[in-house]
Amino acid sequence: MVTRYKITTLTEFIIQRQSEYPHAKGALTRLLNDIATAAKIVNREINAAGLVDILGAAGQDNIQGEAQKKLDVFANEMFITALKGGGECCAIASEENEKVISFKNEFSELGKYVIAIDPLDGSSNIDANVSIGTIFSIYRRKSEHGGGTQEDLLQPGINLVAAGYIIYGSSTMLVYTTGKGVNGFTLDPSVGIFCLSHPDMKFPEKANIYSINEGNYIYFPDGVKKYIKHCQENDPESYRPYTSRYIGSLVSDFHRNLIKGGVFLYPGTAKNPNGKLRLLYECNPIAYIAEQAGGKASDGFRRILEIQPETLHQRSPFFTGPRWMVEKVEEYMREFSPEERKS
Ligand code: AHM
Ligand code: MG
């Protein structure tokens, strides 16, 4: 008997999912397609980066005072162009722009959605040919008409409609959720189509990786220091000692931990009490995916998705992975670093 394999493309998949919402008019479907199209173009540029002379700083700093790379600039412009032209989105908050970009034109003013995006995360790794990513989150706007506003974007993660990331790695994948599980699609570069390759992704039950920039150890809160010791103790029943893996590229570290089972930690430190990662376009979308994959995401004390953002670029300590691993981190934080707790 001949075995038949059905290839499901990303476009087919999101259209199938749309039919589960009888009142949906296809706006979210079109928005996700716009993101996928921009991602393919960004992917093409990243793949060509070693060939053409595009590497190196673009000569300007982003608003966090970090040197921007040319590919950051390119990716930012690409996603903005695709989303503005698509007409479903009325405002974007991007890691690369200080203020909200509000679309006031005939295409987008009526768009129902706003997007927070990190167009190229982990970009300090580009020169070393290490996997990098795009992280996006989609909210329904709060304002009723006109261009989208900052208030439309300052929503807690529990209001997310969809979130996802693209990982530009040994293969390029788009992973996303609309709140009904997490699905991963691998780009077939020969035809330029994302194909369903990782349906219904879940953290594996057996997990034994911890990912943290241990070079900052002396600055970590005591709870995190004690947790690291816990990871290194011998207890085969709980798969310890764990393996340490850290790329320094959030999407890549998270993606590996999702597939292989592991916890990611980026704590606050004495110098930077809120850590490094940005709540709106790094922590929230990854937290939503983590929860949908059966995991958890916390700042050590609070559920990430319940934090009310005050500013666009605010940072948060970030711990995410399988539920039981994150709960262990929280236990250590409560016991050894109670002074870190925020209101
Ligand atoms: P970026 O947005 O400037 O690229 O920085 C975010 C990146 C994350 O991808 C990664 O998890 C983290 O920075 C690594 O930071 P560090 O080098 O301090 O370990
Ligand atoms: Mg980033």
mmCIF file of C-alpha atoms and ligand atoms in Angstrom:
data_model
loop_
_atom_site.group_PDB
_atom_site.id
_atom_site.type_symbol
_atom_site.label_atom_id
_atom_site.label_comp_id
_atom_site.label_asym_id
_atom_site.label_seq_id
_atom_site.Cartn_x
_atom_site.Cartn_y
_atom_site.Cartn_z
ATOM 1 C CA MET A 1 0.000 0.000 0.000
ATOM 2 C CA VAL A 2 1.264 3.462 -0.813
ATOM 3 C CA THR A 3 1.494 5.755 2.202
ATOM 4 C CA ARG A 4 0.191 9.223 1.447
ATOM 5 C CA TYR A 5 1.637 12.233 3.130
ATOM 6 C CA LYS A 6 -0.321 15.443 3.231
ATOM 7 C CA ILE A 7 1.687 18.641 3.340
ATOM 8 C CA THR A 8 -0.124 21.419 5.193
ATOM 9 C CA THR A 9 1.113 24.880 4.380
ATOM 10 C CA LEU A 10 0.950 27.767 6.840
ATOM 11 C CA THR A 11 -1.657 29.512 4.691
ATOM 12 C CA GLU A 12 -3.866 26.411 4.561
ATOM 13 C CA PHE A 13 -3.479 25.918 8.284
ATOM 14 C CA ILE A 14 -4.516 29.416 9.261
ATOM 15 C CA ILE A 15 -7.473 29.331 6.906
ATOM 16 C CA GLN A 16 -8.579 25.998 8.449
ATOM 17 C CA ARG A 17 -8.243 27.539 11.914
ATOM 18 C CA GLN A 18 -10.213 30.608 10.870
ATOM 19 C CA SER A 19 -13.203 28.392 10.081
ATOM 20 C CA GLU A 20 -13.324 27.542 13.825
ATOM 21 C CA TYR A 21 -14.372 31.162 14.422
ATOM 22 C CA PRO A 22 -17.671 31.596 12.539
ATOM 23 C CA HIS A 23 -17.680 35.402 12.831
ATOM 24 C CA ALA A 24 -14.058 35.870 11.760
ATOM 25 C CA LYS A 25 -13.623 37.975 8.652
ATOM 26 C CA GLY A 26 -10.093 36.835 7.893
ATOM 27 C CA ALA A 27 -8.255 39.900 9.234
ATOM 28 C CA LEU A 28 -6.024 37.882 11.564
ATOM 29 C CA THR A 29 -5.364 35.380 8.800
ATOM 30 C CA ARG A 30 -4.213 38.188 6.520
ATOM 31 C CA LEU A 31 -2.113 39.702 9.283
ATOM 32 C CA LEU A 32 -0.303 36.418 9.934
ATOM 33 C CA ASN A 33 0.258 36.032 6.212
ATOM 34 C CA ASP A 34 1.761 39.543 6.055
ATOM 35 C CA ILE A 35 4.155 38.594 8.855
ATOM 36 C CA ALA A 36 5.100 35.334 7.113
ATOM 37 C CA THR A 37 5.783 37.171 3.854
ATOM 38 C CA ALA A 38 8.017 39.743 5.546
ATOM 39 C CA ALA A 39 9.787 36.912 7.411
ATOM 40 C CA LYS A 40 10.633 35.180 4.135
ATOM 41 C CA ILE A 41 12.217 38.350 2.783
ATOM 42 C CA VAL A 42 14.157 38.928 6.010
ATOM 43 C CA ASN A 43 15.254 35.280 5.866
ATOM 44 C CA ARG A 44 16.559 35.791 2.343
ATOM 45 C CA GLU A 45 18.630 38.780 3.459
ATOM 46 C CA ILE A 46 19.990 36.935 6.497
ATOM 47 C CA ASN A 47 21.041 34.007 4.320
ATOM 48 C CA ALA A 48 22.767 36.381 1.959
ATOM 49 C CA ALA A 49 24.478 38.267 4.770
ATOM 50 C CA GLY A 50 27.696 36.294 4.489
ATOM 51 C CA LEU A 51 27.803 36.823 0.748
ATOM 52 C CA VAL A 52 27.070 40.472 0.391
ATOM 53 C CA ASP A 53 28.747 43.110 2.460
ATOM 54 C CA ILE A 54 25.776 43.824 4.690
ATOM 55 C CA LEU A 55 27.285 42.936 8.065
ATOM 56 C CA GLY A 56 28.400 45.559 10.534
ATOM 57 C CA ALA A 57 26.899 48.454 12.396
ATOM 58 C CA ALA A 58 24.636 50.774 10.439
ATOM 59 C CA GLY A 59 26.123 53.743 12.218
ATOM 60 C CA GLN A 60 23.212 54.599 14.487
ATOM 61 C CA ASP A 61 22.134 53.470 17.927
ATOM 62 C CA ASN A 62 18.670 52.193 18.743
ATOM 63 C CA ILE A 63 16.793 53.759 21.624
ATOM 64 C CA GLN A 64 18.393 51.388 24.146
ATOM 65 C CA GLY A 65 21.752 52.918 23.134
ATOM 66 C CA GLU A 66 22.906 49.711 21.411
ATOM 67 C CA ALA A 67 24.637 49.765 18.038
ATOM 68 C CA GLN A 68 22.136 48.803 15.340
ATOM 69 C CA LYS A 69 23.216 46.368 12.683
ATOM 70 C CA LYS A 70 22.193 46.816 9.086
ATOM 71 C CA LEU A 71 20.041 43.721 9.210
ATOM 72 C CA ASP A 72 18.138 45.097 12.226
ATOM 73 C CA VAL A 73 17.311 48.166 10.211
ATOM 74 C CA PHE A 74 16.333 46.103 7.197
ATOM 75 C CA ALA A 75 14.128 43.720 9.211
ATOM 76 C CA ASN A 76 12.441 46.603 11.017
ATOM 77 C CA GLU A 77 11.621 48.378 7.761
ATOM 78 C CA MET A 78 10.454 45.156 6.125
ATOM 79 C CA PHE A 79 7.958 44.269 8.863
ATOM 80 C CA ILE A 80 6.687 47.843 9.094
ATOM 81 C CA THR A 81 6.178 48.026 5.333
ATOM 82 C CA ALA A 82 4.400 44.660 5.182
ATOM 83 C CA LEU A 83 2.113 45.469 8.111
ATOM 84 C CA LYS A 84 1.318 48.974 6.967
ATOM 85 C CA GLY A 85 0.540 47.865 3.434
ATOM 86 C CA GLY A 86 -1.503 44.877 4.636
ATOM 87 C CA GLY A 87 -4.079 47.164 6.220
ATOM 88 C CA GLU A 88 -5.009 44.985 9.208
ATOM 89 C CA CYS A 89 -2.736 46.713 11.697
ATOM 90 C CA CYS A 90 -3.112 50.330 12.842
ATOM 91 C CA ALA A 91 0.046 50.688 14.974
ATOM 92 C CA ILE A 92 3.346 49.010 15.749
ATOM 93 C CA ALA A 93 5.693 49.161 18.717
ATOM 94 C CA SER A 94 9.147 47.983 17.706
ATOM 95 C CA GLU A 95 12.327 47.472 19.662
ATOM 96 C CA GLU A 96 14.003 49.684 17.086
ATOM 97 C CA ASN A 97 11.693 52.699 17.455
ATOM 98 C CA GLU A 98 11.320 54.881 20.509
ATOM 99 C CA LYS A 99 7.665 55.706 19.904
ATOM 100 C CA VAL A 100 4.663 53.876 18.570
ATOM 101 C CA ILE A 101 4.419 53.957 14.790
ATOM 102 C CA SER A 102 0.830 54.875 14.099
ATOM 103 C CA PHE A 103 -0.558 54.182 10.651
ATOM 104 C CA LYS A 104 -2.688 56.951 9.330
ATOM 105 C CA ASN A 105 -3.473 56.104 5.773
ATOM 106 C CA GLU A 106 -6.273 54.700 3.705
ATOM 107 C CA PHE A 107 -4.966 51.132 4.156
ATOM 108 C CA SER A 108 -4.399 50.851 7.859
ATOM 109 C CA GLU A 109 -6.348 53.390 9.819
ATOM 110 C CA LEU A 110 -9.242 50.993 10.131
ATOM 111 C CA GLY A 111 -7.036 48.015 11.042
ATOM 112 C CA LYS A 112 -8.347 46.220 14.116
ATOM 113 C CA TYR A 113 -4.983 45.084 15.440
ATOM 114 C CA VAL A 114 -1.777 46.492 16.904
ATOM 115 C CA ILE A 115 1.574 44.701 16.928
ATOM 116 C CA ALA A 116 4.571 44.724 19.242
ATOM 117 C CA ILE A 117 7.635 43.340 17.514
ATOM 118 C CA ASP A 118 11.313 42.700 17.970
ATOM 119 C CA PRO A 119 12.229 42.520 14.298
ATOM 120 C CA LEU A 120 15.639 40.908 14.784
ATOM 121 C CA ASP A 121 16.386 39.679 18.255
ATOM 122 C CA GLY A 122 19.858 38.513 19.232
ATOM 123 C CA SER A 123 21.383 40.611 16.489
ATOM 124 C CA SER A 124 24.745 40.831 18.264
ATOM 125 C CA ASN A 125 25.094 37.188 17.127
ATOM 126 C CA ILE A 126 24.737 37.931 13.420
ATOM 127 C CA ASP A 127 28.433 38.286 12.717
ATOM 128 C CA ALA A 128 29.070 34.845 14.234
ATOM 129 C CA ASN A 129 26.445 33.080 12.097
ATOM 130 C CA VAL A 130 24.417 32.141 15.178
ATOM 131 C CA SER A 131 20.642 31.668 14.995
ATOM 132 C CA ILE A 132 18.586 34.798 15.530
ATOM 133 C CA GLY A 133 14.875 35.506 15.509
ATOM 134 C CA THR A 134 11.877 37.766 15.088
ATOM 135 C CA ILE A 135 9.337 37.921 17.922
ATOM 136 C CA PHE A 136 5.832 39.291 17.418
ATOM 137 C CA SER A 137 2.676 39.809 19.436
ATOM 138 C CA ILE A 138 -0.761 40.830 18.238
ATOM 139 C CA TYR A 139 -3.419 42.659 20.260
ATOM 140 C CA ARG A 140 -6.849 43.947 19.375
ATOM 141 C CA ARG A 141 -6.808 47.763 19.408
ATOM 142 C CA LYS A 142 -8.643 49.587 22.197
ATOM 143 C CA SER A 143 -9.220 52.885 20.429
ATOM 144 C CA GLU A 144 -12.059 52.885 17.950
ATOM 145 C CA HIS A 145 -10.755 54.751 14.923
ATOM 146 C CA GLY A 146 -7.843 56.696 13.510
ATOM 147 C CA GLY A 147 -4.247 55.601 13.814
ATOM 148 C CA GLY A 148 -3.403 53.295 16.723
ATOM 149 C CA THR A 149 -2.014 54.807 19.930
ATOM 150 C CA GLN A 150 0.444 53.952 22.678
ATOM 151 C CA GLU A 151 -2.524 52.999 24.904
ATOM 152 C CA ASP A 152 -3.500 50.383 22.338
ATOM 153 C CA LEU A 153 -0.122 48.777 22.886
ATOM 154 C CA LEU A 154 0.154 49.065 26.660
ATOM 155 C CA GLN A 155 -1.954 45.986 27.271
ATOM 156 C CA PRO A 156 -1.078 43.064 29.538
ATOM 157 C CA GLY A 157 -0.169 39.800 27.829
ATOM 158 C CA ILE A 158 -3.440 38.159 28.897
ATOM 159 C CA ASN A 159 -5.077 40.270 26.160
ATOM 160 C CA LEU A 160 -2.915 38.743 23.430
ATOM 161 C CA VAL A 161 -4.757 37.518 20.361
ATOM 162 C CA ALA A 162 -1.729 35.813 18.836
ATOM 163 C CA ALA A 163 2.020 35.647 19.281
ATOM 164 C CA GLY A 164 4.903 33.918 17.621
ATOM 165 C CA TYR A 165 8.488 33.904 16.555
ATOM 166 C CA ILE A 166 10.537 33.156 13.515
ATOM 167 C CA ILE A 167 13.849 31.440 14.080
ATOM 168 C CA TYR A 168 16.457 31.927 11.377
ATOM 169 C CA GLY A 169 18.580 28.874 12.130
ATOM 170 C CA SER A 170 19.878 25.747 10.398
ATOM 171 C CA SER A 171 16.359 25.831 9.007
ATOM 172 C CA THR A 172 13.920 28.705 9.253
ATOM 173 C CA MET A 173 10.799 28.124 11.296
ATOM 174 C CA LEU A 174 7.724 30.112 12.192
ATOM 175 C CA VAL A 175 6.118 29.102 15.496
ATOM 176 C CA TYR A 176 2.890 30.730 16.617
ATOM 177 C CA THR A 177 -0.185 30.460 18.772
ATOM 178 C CA THR A 178 -3.615 32.029 18.740
ATOM 179 C CA GLY A 179 -4.429 30.557 22.133
ATOM 180 C CA LYS A 180 -5.278 27.066 20.900
ATOM 181 C CA GLY A 181 -1.924 25.359 21.161
ATOM 182 C CA VAL A 182 1.392 26.047 19.491
ATOM 183 C CA ASN A 183 2.266 25.005 15.960
ATOM 184 C CA GLY A 184 5.581 25.171 14.125
ATOM 185 C CA PHE A 185 6.159 25.527 10.385
ATOM 186 C CA THR A 186 9.450 24.972 8.591
ATOM 187 C CA LEU A 187 10.296 27.026 5.538
ATOM 188 C CA ASP A 188 10.984 25.007 2.416
ATOM 189 C CA PRO A 189 13.458 27.447 0.857
ATOM 190 C CA SER A 190 13.207 25.891 -2.599
ATOM 191 C CA VAL A 191 9.559 26.917 -2.946
ATOM 192 C CA GLY A 192 9.354 29.614 -0.273
ATOM 193 C CA ILE A 193 6.518 27.985 1.666
ATOM 194 C CA PHE A 194 6.178 27.375 5.390
ATOM 195 C CA CYS A 195 4.996 23.778 5.957
ATOM 196 C CA LEU A 196 3.535 22.376 9.172
ATOM 197 C CA SER A 197 6.375 20.390 10.717
ATOM 198 C CA HIS A 198 5.763 20.626 14.482
ATOM 199 C CA PRO A 199 2.018 20.315 15.228
ATOM 200 C CA ASP A 200 0.786 20.974 18.766
ATOM 201 C CA MET A 201 4.168 21.664 20.366
ATOM 202 C CA LYS A 202 4.499 20.907 24.074
ATOM 203 C CA PHE A 203 7.437 20.976 26.470
ATOM 204 C CA PRO A 204 8.607 17.367 26.919
ATOM 205 C CA GLU A 205 8.014 15.787 30.330
ATOM 206 C CA LYS A 206 11.669 15.011 30.736
ATOM 207 C CA ALA A 207 13.539 18.300 30.902
ATOM 208 C CA ASN A 208 17.116 18.762 32.017
ATOM 209 C CA ILE A 209 18.492 21.979 30.506
ATOM 210 C CA TYR A 210 19.025 25.298 32.233
ATOM 211 C CA SER A 211 19.912 28.401 30.210
ATOM 212 C CA ILE A 212 21.339 31.486 31.840
ATOM 213 C CA ASN A 213 24.240 33.873 31.287
ATOM 214 C CA GLU A 214 26.269 32.553 34.204
ATOM 215 C CA GLY A 215 28.956 35.169 33.643
ATOM 216 C CA ASN A 216 26.670 37.516 35.589
ATOM 217 C CA TYR A 217 26.523 35.097 38.558
ATOM 218 C CA ILE A 218 27.890 37.486 41.191
ATOM 219 C CA TYR A 219 25.137 40.008 40.404
ATOM 220 C CA PHE A 220 22.250 37.513 40.561
ATOM 221 C CA PRO A 221 19.682 37.541 43.371
ATOM 222 C CA ASP A 222 20.327 34.855 45.998
ATOM 223 C CA GLY A 223 17.278 32.892 44.853
ATOM 224 C CA VAL A 224 18.781 32.478 41.381
ATOM 225 C CA LYS A 225 22.219 31.600 42.771
ATOM 226 C CA LYS A 226 20.664 28.876 44.926
ATOM 227 C CA TYR A 227 18.584 27.635 41.999
ATOM 228 C CA ILE A 228 21.727 27.291 39.875
ATOM 229 C CA LYS A 229 23.273 25.178 42.638
ATOM 230 C CA HIS A 230 20.079 23.098 42.645
ATOM 231 C CA CYS A 231 20.491 22.531 38.878
ATOM 232 C CA GLN A 232 24.016 21.288 39.450
ATOM 233 C CA GLU A 233 23.214 18.811 42.256
ATOM 234 C CA ASN A 234 23.137 15.090 41.672
ATOM 235 C CA ASP A 235 19.606 13.637 41.690
ATOM 236 C CA PRO A 236 18.988 11.272 38.761
ATOM 237 C CA GLU A 237 15.274 11.048 39.619
ATOM 238 C CA SER A 238 14.799 14.700 38.720
ATOM 239 C CA TYR A 239 17.310 14.440 35.817
ATOM 240 C CA ARG A 240 19.963 16.383 37.747
ATOM 241 C CA PRO A 241 22.612 17.558 37.320
ATOM 242 C CA TYR A 242 21.083 19.460 34.420
ATOM 243 C CA THR A 243 22.912 20.395 31.269
ATOM 244 C CA SER A 244 23.815 24.056 30.793
ATOM 245 C CA ARG A 245 23.076 25.524 27.353
ATOM 246 C CA TYR A 246 23.101 29.237 26.507
ATOM 247 C CA ILE A 247 23.248 30.802 23.059
ATOM 248 C CA GLY A 248 22.518 34.418 23.994
ATOM 249 C CA SER A 249 19.681 34.652 21.498
ATOM 250 C CA LEU A 250 16.291 34.428 23.222
ATOM 251 C CA VAL A 251 14.391 32.815 20.362
ATOM 252 C CA SER A 252 17.082 30.176 19.865
ATOM 253 C CA ASP A 253 17.452 29.440 23.567
ATOM 254 C CA PHE A 254 13.690 29.236 24.050
ATOM 255 C CA HIS A 255 13.117 27.156 20.917
ATOM 256 C CA ARG A 256 15.750 24.607 21.931
ATOM 257 C CA ASN A 257 14.291 24.408 25.437
ATOM 258 C CA LEU A 258 10.787 23.946 24.040
ATOM 259 C CA ILE A 259 11.933 21.040 21.883
ATOM 260 C CA LYS A 260 14.388 19.411 24.264
ATOM 261 C CA GLY A 261 13.030 20.477 27.665
ATOM 262 C CA GLY A 262 14.634 23.225 29.665
ATOM 263 C CA VAL A 263 14.242 26.418 31.631
ATOM 264 C CA PHE A 264 15.426 29.866 30.483
ATOM 265 C CA LEU A 265 16.424 32.468 33.068
ATOM 266 C CA TYR A 266 17.193 36.158 32.628
ATOM 267 C CA PRO A 267 16.995 37.568 36.161
ATOM 268 C CA GLY A 268 17.227 41.102 37.423
ATOM 269 C CA THR A 269 20.575 42.007 38.933
ATOM 270 C CA ALA A 270 21.699 44.551 41.503
ATOM 271 C CA LYS A 271 22.656 46.859 38.629
ATOM 272 C CA ASN A 272 19.618 46.150 36.454
ATOM 273 C CA PRO A 273 16.784 45.099 38.774
ATOM 274 C CA ASN A 274 14.457 44.506 35.830
ATOM 275 C CA GLY A 275 16.942 42.443 33.857
ATOM 276 C CA LYS A 276 17.455 43.019 30.165
ATOM 277 C CA LEU A 277 14.517 41.611 28.273
ATOM 278 C CA ARG A 278 11.645 43.800 27.174
ATOM 279 C CA LEU A 279 8.171 42.961 28.466
ATOM 280 C CA LEU A 280 6.119 43.969 25.454
ATOM 281 C CA TYR A 281 7.919 42.380 22.538
ATOM 282 C CA GLU A 282 10.225 39.772 24.102
ATOM 283 C CA CYS A 283 8.765 38.429 27.378
ATOM 284 C CA ASN A 284 5.010 38.561 26.651
ATOM 285 C CA PRO A 285 4.972 36.763 23.289
ATOM 286 C CA ILE A 286 7.373 34.071 24.503
ATOM 287 C CA ALA A 287 5.333 33.734 27.733
ATOM 288 C CA TYR A 288 2.117 33.219 25.752
ATOM 289 C CA ILE A 289 3.761 30.514 23.647
ATOM 290 C CA ALA A 290 5.255 28.890 26.757
ATOM 291 C CA GLU A 291 1.860 28.718 28.468
ATOM 292 C CA GLN A 292 0.212 27.359 25.352
ATOM 293 C CA ALA A 293 2.922 24.672 25.201
ATOM 294 C CA GLY A 294 2.090 23.558 28.747
ATOM 295 C CA GLY A 295 4.750 25.699 30.410
ATOM 296 C CA LYS A 296 4.923 28.797 32.533
ATOM 297 C CA ALA A 297 6.544 32.254 32.451
ATOM 298 C CA SER A 298 7.217 34.390 35.486
ATOM 299 C CA ASP A 299 9.253 37.341 36.708
ATOM 300 C CA GLY A 300 10.076 35.242 39.756
ATOM 301 C CA PHE A 301 6.895 36.179 41.612
ATOM 302 C CA ARG A 302 4.237 37.158 39.099
ATOM 303 C CA ARG A 303 2.805 35.645 35.951
ATOM 304 C CA ILE A 304 4.389 37.595 33.090
ATOM 305 C CA LEU A 305 1.118 37.819 31.163
ATOM 306 C CA GLU A 306 -0.595 39.618 34.051
ATOM 307 C CA ILE A 307 1.888 42.473 34.344
ATOM 308 C CA GLN A 308 0.336 45.779 33.283
ATOM 309 C CA PRO A 309 2.942 47.543 31.118
ATOM 310 C CA GLU A 310 3.590 51.195 31.952
ATOM 311 C CA THR A 311 5.962 52.033 29.114
ATOM 312 C CA LEU A 312 6.685 50.607 25.684
ATOM 313 C CA HIS A 313 10.240 49.496 26.320
ATOM 314 C CA GLN A 314 10.009 48.404 29.933
ATOM 315 C CA ARG A 315 12.068 45.425 31.004
ATOM 316 C CA SER A 316 11.276 42.476 33.223
ATOM 317 C CA PRO A 317 13.139 39.617 34.847
ATOM 318 C CA PHE A 318 12.145 36.534 32.866
ATOM 319 C CA PHE A 319 11.952 32.852 33.741
ATOM 320 C CA THR A 320 10.238 30.465 31.358
ATOM 321 C CA GLY A 321 10.057 26.774 30.584
ATOM 322 C CA PRO A 322 8.174 23.674 31.736
ATOM 323 C CA ARG A 323 5.755 24.526 34.528
ATOM 324 C CA TRP A 324 7.481 22.457 37.212
ATOM 325 C CA MET A 325 10.878 23.986 36.454
ATOM 326 C CA VAL A 326 9.626 27.583 36.621
ATOM 327 C CA GLU A 327 7.755 26.801 39.829
ATOM 328 C CA LYS A 328 11.017 25.609 41.337
ATOM 329 C CA VAL A 329 12.688 28.901 40.387
ATOM 330 C CA GLU A 330 9.792 30.797 42.013
ATOM 331 C CA GLU A 331 10.135 28.690 45.154
ATOM 332 C CA TYR A 332 13.811 29.666 45.425
ATOM 333 C CA MET A 333 13.048 33.334 44.690
ATOM 334 C CA ARG A 334 10.382 33.459 47.399
ATOM 335 C CA GLU A 335 12.632 31.760 49.916
ATOM 336 C CA PHE A 336 15.973 33.444 49.235
ATOM 337 C CA SER A 337 15.208 36.720 47.473
ATOM 338 C CA PRO A 338 11.904 37.929 48.947
ATOM 339 C CA GLU A 339 13.215 41.504 48.808
ATOM 340 C CA GLU A 340 13.132 41.282 44.988
ATOM 341 C CA ARG A 341 9.360 41.078 45.008
ATOM 342 C CA LYS A 342 7.700 44.006 43.314
ATOM 343 C CA SER A 343 4.231 45.363 43.931
HETATM 344 P P1 AHM B 1 18.735 42.331 21.733
HETATM 345 O O1 AHM B 1 17.259 42.580 21.696
HETATM 346 O O2 AHM B 1 19.537 43.572 21.844
HETATM 347 O O3 AHM B 1 19.197 41.436 20.625
HETATM 348 O O4 AHM B 1 19.042 41.608 23.126
HETATM 349 C C1 AHM B 1 18.237 40.566 23.528
HETATM 350 C C2 AHM B 1 19.077 39.334 23.619
HETATM 351 C C3 AHM B 1 18.237 38.089 23.782
HETATM 352 O O5 AHM B 1 18.034 37.463 22.565
HETATM 353 C C4 AHM B 1 19.086 37.231 24.680
HETATM 354 O O6 AHM B 1 18.320 36.342 25.450
HETATM 355 C C5 AHM B 1 19.800 38.228 25.534
HETATM 356 O O7 AHM B 1 19.845 39.426 24.790
HETATM 357 C C6 AHM B 1 21.192 37.824 25.861
HETATM 358 O O8 AHM B 1 21.754 38.767 26.706
HETATM 359 P P2 AHM B 1 23.179 38.563 27.377
HETATM 360 O O9 AHM B 1 24.174 38.770 26.297
HETATM 361 O O10 AHM B 1 23.237 39.604 28.449
HETATM 362 O O11 AHM B 1 23.222 37.167 27.941
HETATM 363 MG MG MG B 2 15.594 41.983 21.311
#
